[in-house]
PDB file of C-alpha atoms in Angstrom:
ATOM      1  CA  UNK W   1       0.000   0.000   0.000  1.00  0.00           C
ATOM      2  CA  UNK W   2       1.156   3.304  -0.948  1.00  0.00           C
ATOM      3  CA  UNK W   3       1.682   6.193   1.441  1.00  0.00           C
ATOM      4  CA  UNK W   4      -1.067   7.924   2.576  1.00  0.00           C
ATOM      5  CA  UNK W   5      -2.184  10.984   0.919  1.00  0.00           C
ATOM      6  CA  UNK W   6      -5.440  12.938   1.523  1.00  0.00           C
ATOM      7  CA  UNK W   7      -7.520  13.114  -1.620  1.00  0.00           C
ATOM      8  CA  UNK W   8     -11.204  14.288  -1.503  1.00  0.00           C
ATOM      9  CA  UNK W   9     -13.549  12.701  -1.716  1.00  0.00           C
ATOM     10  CA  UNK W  10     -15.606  12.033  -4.955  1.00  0.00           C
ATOM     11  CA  UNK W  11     -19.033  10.969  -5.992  1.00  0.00           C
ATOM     12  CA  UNK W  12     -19.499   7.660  -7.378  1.00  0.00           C
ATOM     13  CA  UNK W  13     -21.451   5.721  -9.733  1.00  0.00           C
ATOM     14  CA  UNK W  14     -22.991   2.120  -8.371  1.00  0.00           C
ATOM     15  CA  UNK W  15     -21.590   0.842 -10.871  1.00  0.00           C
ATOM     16  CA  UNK W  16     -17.947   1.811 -10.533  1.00  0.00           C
ATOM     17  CA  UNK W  17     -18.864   0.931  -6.822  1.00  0.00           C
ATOM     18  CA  UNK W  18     -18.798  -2.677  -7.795  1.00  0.00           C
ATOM     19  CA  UNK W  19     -15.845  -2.826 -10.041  1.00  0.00           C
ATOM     20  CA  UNK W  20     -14.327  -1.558  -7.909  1.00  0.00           C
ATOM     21  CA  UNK W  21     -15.068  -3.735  -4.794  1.00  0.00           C
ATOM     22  CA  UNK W  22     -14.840  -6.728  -6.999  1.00  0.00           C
ATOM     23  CA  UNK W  23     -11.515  -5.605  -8.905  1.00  0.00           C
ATOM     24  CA  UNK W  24      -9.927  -2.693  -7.008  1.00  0.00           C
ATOM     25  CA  UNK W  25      -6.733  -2.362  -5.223  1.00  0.00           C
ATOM     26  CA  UNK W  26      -6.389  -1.406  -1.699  1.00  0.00           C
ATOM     27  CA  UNK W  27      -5.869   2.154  -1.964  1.00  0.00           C
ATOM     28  CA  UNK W  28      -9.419   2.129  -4.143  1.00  0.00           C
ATOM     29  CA  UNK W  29     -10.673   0.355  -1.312  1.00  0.00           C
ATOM     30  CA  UNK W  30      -9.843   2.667   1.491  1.00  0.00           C
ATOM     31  CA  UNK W  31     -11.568   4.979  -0.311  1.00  0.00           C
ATOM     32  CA  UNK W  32     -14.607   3.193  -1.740  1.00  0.00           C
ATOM     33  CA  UNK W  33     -16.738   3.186   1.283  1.00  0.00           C
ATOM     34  CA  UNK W  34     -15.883   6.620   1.970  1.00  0.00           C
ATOM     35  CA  UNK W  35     -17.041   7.636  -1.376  1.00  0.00           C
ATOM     36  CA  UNK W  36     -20.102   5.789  -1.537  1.00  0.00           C
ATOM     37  CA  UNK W  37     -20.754   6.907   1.899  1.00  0.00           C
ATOM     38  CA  UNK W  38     -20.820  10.228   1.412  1.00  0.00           C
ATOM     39  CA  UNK W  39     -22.218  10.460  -2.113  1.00  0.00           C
ATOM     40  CA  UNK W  40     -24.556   7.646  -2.283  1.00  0.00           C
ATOM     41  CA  UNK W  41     -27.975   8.007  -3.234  1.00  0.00           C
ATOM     42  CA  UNK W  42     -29.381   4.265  -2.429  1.00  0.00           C
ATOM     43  CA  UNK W  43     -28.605   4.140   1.004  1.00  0.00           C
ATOM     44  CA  UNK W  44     -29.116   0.432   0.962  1.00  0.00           C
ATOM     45  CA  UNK W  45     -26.465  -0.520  -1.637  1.00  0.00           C
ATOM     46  CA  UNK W  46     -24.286   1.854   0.390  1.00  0.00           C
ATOM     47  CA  UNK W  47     -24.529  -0.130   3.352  1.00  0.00           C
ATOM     48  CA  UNK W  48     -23.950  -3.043   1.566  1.00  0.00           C
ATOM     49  CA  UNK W  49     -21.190  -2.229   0.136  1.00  0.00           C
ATOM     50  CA  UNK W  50     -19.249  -0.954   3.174  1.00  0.00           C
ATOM     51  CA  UNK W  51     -20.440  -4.250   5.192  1.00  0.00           C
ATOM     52  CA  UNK W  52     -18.578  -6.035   2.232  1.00  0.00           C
ATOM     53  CA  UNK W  53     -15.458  -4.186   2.775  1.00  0.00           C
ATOM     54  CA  UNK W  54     -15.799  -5.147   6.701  1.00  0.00           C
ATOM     55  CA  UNK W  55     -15.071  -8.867   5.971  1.00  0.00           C
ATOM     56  CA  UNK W  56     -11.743  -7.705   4.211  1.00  0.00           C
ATOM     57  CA  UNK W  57      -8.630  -9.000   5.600  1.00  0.00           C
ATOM     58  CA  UNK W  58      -7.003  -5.408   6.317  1.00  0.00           C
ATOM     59  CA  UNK W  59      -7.976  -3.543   9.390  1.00  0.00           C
ATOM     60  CA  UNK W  60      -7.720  -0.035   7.802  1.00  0.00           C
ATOM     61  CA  UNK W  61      -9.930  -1.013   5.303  1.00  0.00           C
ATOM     62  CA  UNK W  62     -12.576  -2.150   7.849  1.00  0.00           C
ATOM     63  CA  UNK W  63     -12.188   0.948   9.895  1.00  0.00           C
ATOM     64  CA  UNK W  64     -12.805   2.702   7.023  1.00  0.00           C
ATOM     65  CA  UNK W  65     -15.611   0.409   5.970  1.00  0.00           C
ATOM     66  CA  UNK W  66     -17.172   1.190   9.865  1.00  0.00           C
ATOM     67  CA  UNK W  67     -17.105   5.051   8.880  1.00  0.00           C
ATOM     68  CA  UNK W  68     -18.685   4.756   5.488  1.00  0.00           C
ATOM     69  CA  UNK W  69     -21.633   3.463   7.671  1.00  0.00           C
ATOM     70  CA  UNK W  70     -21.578   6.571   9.929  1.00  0.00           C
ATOM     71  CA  UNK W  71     -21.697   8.874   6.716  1.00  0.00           C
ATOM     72  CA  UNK W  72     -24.760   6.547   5.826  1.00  0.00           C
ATOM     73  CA  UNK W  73     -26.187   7.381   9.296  1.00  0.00           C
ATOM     74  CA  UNK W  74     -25.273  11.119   8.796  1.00  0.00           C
ATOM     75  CA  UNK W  75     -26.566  10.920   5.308  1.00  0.00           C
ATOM     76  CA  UNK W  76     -29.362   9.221   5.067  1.00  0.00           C
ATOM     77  CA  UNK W  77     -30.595   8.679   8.852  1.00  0.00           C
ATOM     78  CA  UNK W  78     -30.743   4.770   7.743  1.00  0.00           C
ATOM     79  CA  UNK W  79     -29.526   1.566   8.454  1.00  0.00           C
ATOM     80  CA  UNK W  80     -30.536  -1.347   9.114  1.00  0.00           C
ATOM     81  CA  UNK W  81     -29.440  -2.395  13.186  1.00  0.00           C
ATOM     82  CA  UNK W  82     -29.953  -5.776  12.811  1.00  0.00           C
ATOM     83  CA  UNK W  83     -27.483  -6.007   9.950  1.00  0.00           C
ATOM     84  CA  UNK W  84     -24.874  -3.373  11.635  1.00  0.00           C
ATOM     85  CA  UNK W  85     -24.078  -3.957  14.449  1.00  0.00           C
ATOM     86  CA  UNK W  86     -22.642  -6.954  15.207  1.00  0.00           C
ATOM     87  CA  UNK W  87     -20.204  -6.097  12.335  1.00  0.00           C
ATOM     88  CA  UNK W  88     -19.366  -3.102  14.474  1.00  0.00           C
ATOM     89  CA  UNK W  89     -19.346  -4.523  17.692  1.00  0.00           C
ATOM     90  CA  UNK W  90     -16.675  -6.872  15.659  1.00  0.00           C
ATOM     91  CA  UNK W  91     -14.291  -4.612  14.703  1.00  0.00           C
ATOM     92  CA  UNK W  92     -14.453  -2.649  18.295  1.00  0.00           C
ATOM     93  CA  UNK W  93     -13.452  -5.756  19.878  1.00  0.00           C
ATOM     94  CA  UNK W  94     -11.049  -6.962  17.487  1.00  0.00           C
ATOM     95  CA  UNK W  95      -9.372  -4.078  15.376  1.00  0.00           C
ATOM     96  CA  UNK W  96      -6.930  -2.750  18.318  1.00  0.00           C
ATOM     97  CA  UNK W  97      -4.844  -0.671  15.309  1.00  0.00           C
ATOM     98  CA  UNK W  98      -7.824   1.206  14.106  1.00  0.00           C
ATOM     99  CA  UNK W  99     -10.138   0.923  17.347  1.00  0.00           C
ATOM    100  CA  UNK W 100     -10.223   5.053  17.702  1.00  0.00           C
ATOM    101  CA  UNK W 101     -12.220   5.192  14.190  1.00  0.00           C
ATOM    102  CA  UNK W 102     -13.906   2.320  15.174  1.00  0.00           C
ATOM    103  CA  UNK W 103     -15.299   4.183  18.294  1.00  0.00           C
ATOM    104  CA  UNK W 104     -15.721   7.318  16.463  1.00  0.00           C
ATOM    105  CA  UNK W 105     -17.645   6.182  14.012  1.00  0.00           C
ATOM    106  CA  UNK W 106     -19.870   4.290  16.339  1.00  0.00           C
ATOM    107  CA  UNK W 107     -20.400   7.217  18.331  1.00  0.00           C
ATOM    108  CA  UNK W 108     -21.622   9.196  15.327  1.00  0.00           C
ATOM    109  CA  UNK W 109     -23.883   6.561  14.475  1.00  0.00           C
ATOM    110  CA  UNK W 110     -25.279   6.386  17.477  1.00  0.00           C
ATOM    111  CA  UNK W 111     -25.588   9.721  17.234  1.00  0.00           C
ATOM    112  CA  UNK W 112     -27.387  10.501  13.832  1.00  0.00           C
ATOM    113  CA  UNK W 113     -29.394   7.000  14.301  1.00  0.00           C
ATOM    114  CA  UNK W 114     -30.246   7.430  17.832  1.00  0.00           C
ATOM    115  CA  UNK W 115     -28.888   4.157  18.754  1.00  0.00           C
ATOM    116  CA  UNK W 116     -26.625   2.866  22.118  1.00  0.00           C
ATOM    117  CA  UNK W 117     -24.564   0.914  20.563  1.00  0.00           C
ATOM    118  CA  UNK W 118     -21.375  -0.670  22.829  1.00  0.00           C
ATOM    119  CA  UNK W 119     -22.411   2.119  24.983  1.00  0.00           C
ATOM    120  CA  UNK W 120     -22.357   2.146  28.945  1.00  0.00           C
ATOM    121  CA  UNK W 121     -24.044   5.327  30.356  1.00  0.00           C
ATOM    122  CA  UNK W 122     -23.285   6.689  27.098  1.00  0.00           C
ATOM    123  CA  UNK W 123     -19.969   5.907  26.544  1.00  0.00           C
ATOM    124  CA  UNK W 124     -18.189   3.564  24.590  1.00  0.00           C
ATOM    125  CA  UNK W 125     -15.213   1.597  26.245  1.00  0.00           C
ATOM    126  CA  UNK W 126     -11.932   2.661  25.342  1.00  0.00           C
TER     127      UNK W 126
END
């Protein structure tokens, strides 16, 4: 993986959404659920997409995958809980490298969805 470098994000097409989950590299992936986050219009296929990239073998890419759900939340004020969170209850458990964006994107979610997820009194366990 190359360094990291910010680049903005972009909209995307569903279509190059899929290419590029089927086909793209890692660096396409680390953005992909950003991008179809932010810029989705279907936020179904959006959350499908990112819960894809969640059962990917590299923990940024999850992390990122965990945010592209809170820009659904954010976004669209949708997701579906049942579906969610046990992928994100995964990752806080188990991705110790990324487990601050883990628990910030959580906390947004929770936020914008009006959930408690991993929450005690209304925090989340660091």
């Amino acid at each position: 993986m190359s360094k990291s470098v910010y680049r903005p994000l972009i909209p995307i097409s569903s279509e190059l959404a899929q290419v590029q989950l089927k086909n793209g590299d890692e660096d396409e992936l680390l953005l992909l659920s950003l991008n179809i986050g932010e810029y989705a219009k279907d936020w179904k296929s959006a959350q499908d997409i990112c819960i894809k990239l969640m059962e990917h073998s590299n923990p940024a890419i999850r992390a990122n995958a965990a945010l592209g759900l809170a820009y659904i939340a954010r976004n669209h004020r949708k997701l579906d809980k049942r579906i969610v969170k046990p992928y994100l209850l995964k990752e806080l458990r188990e991705n110790k490298e990324f487990n601050w964006r883990i628990r910030d994107a959580i906390e947004d979610i929770n936020l914008f969805m009006e959930w408690n997820l991993a929450s005690k009194k209304g925090n989340i366990p660091v």
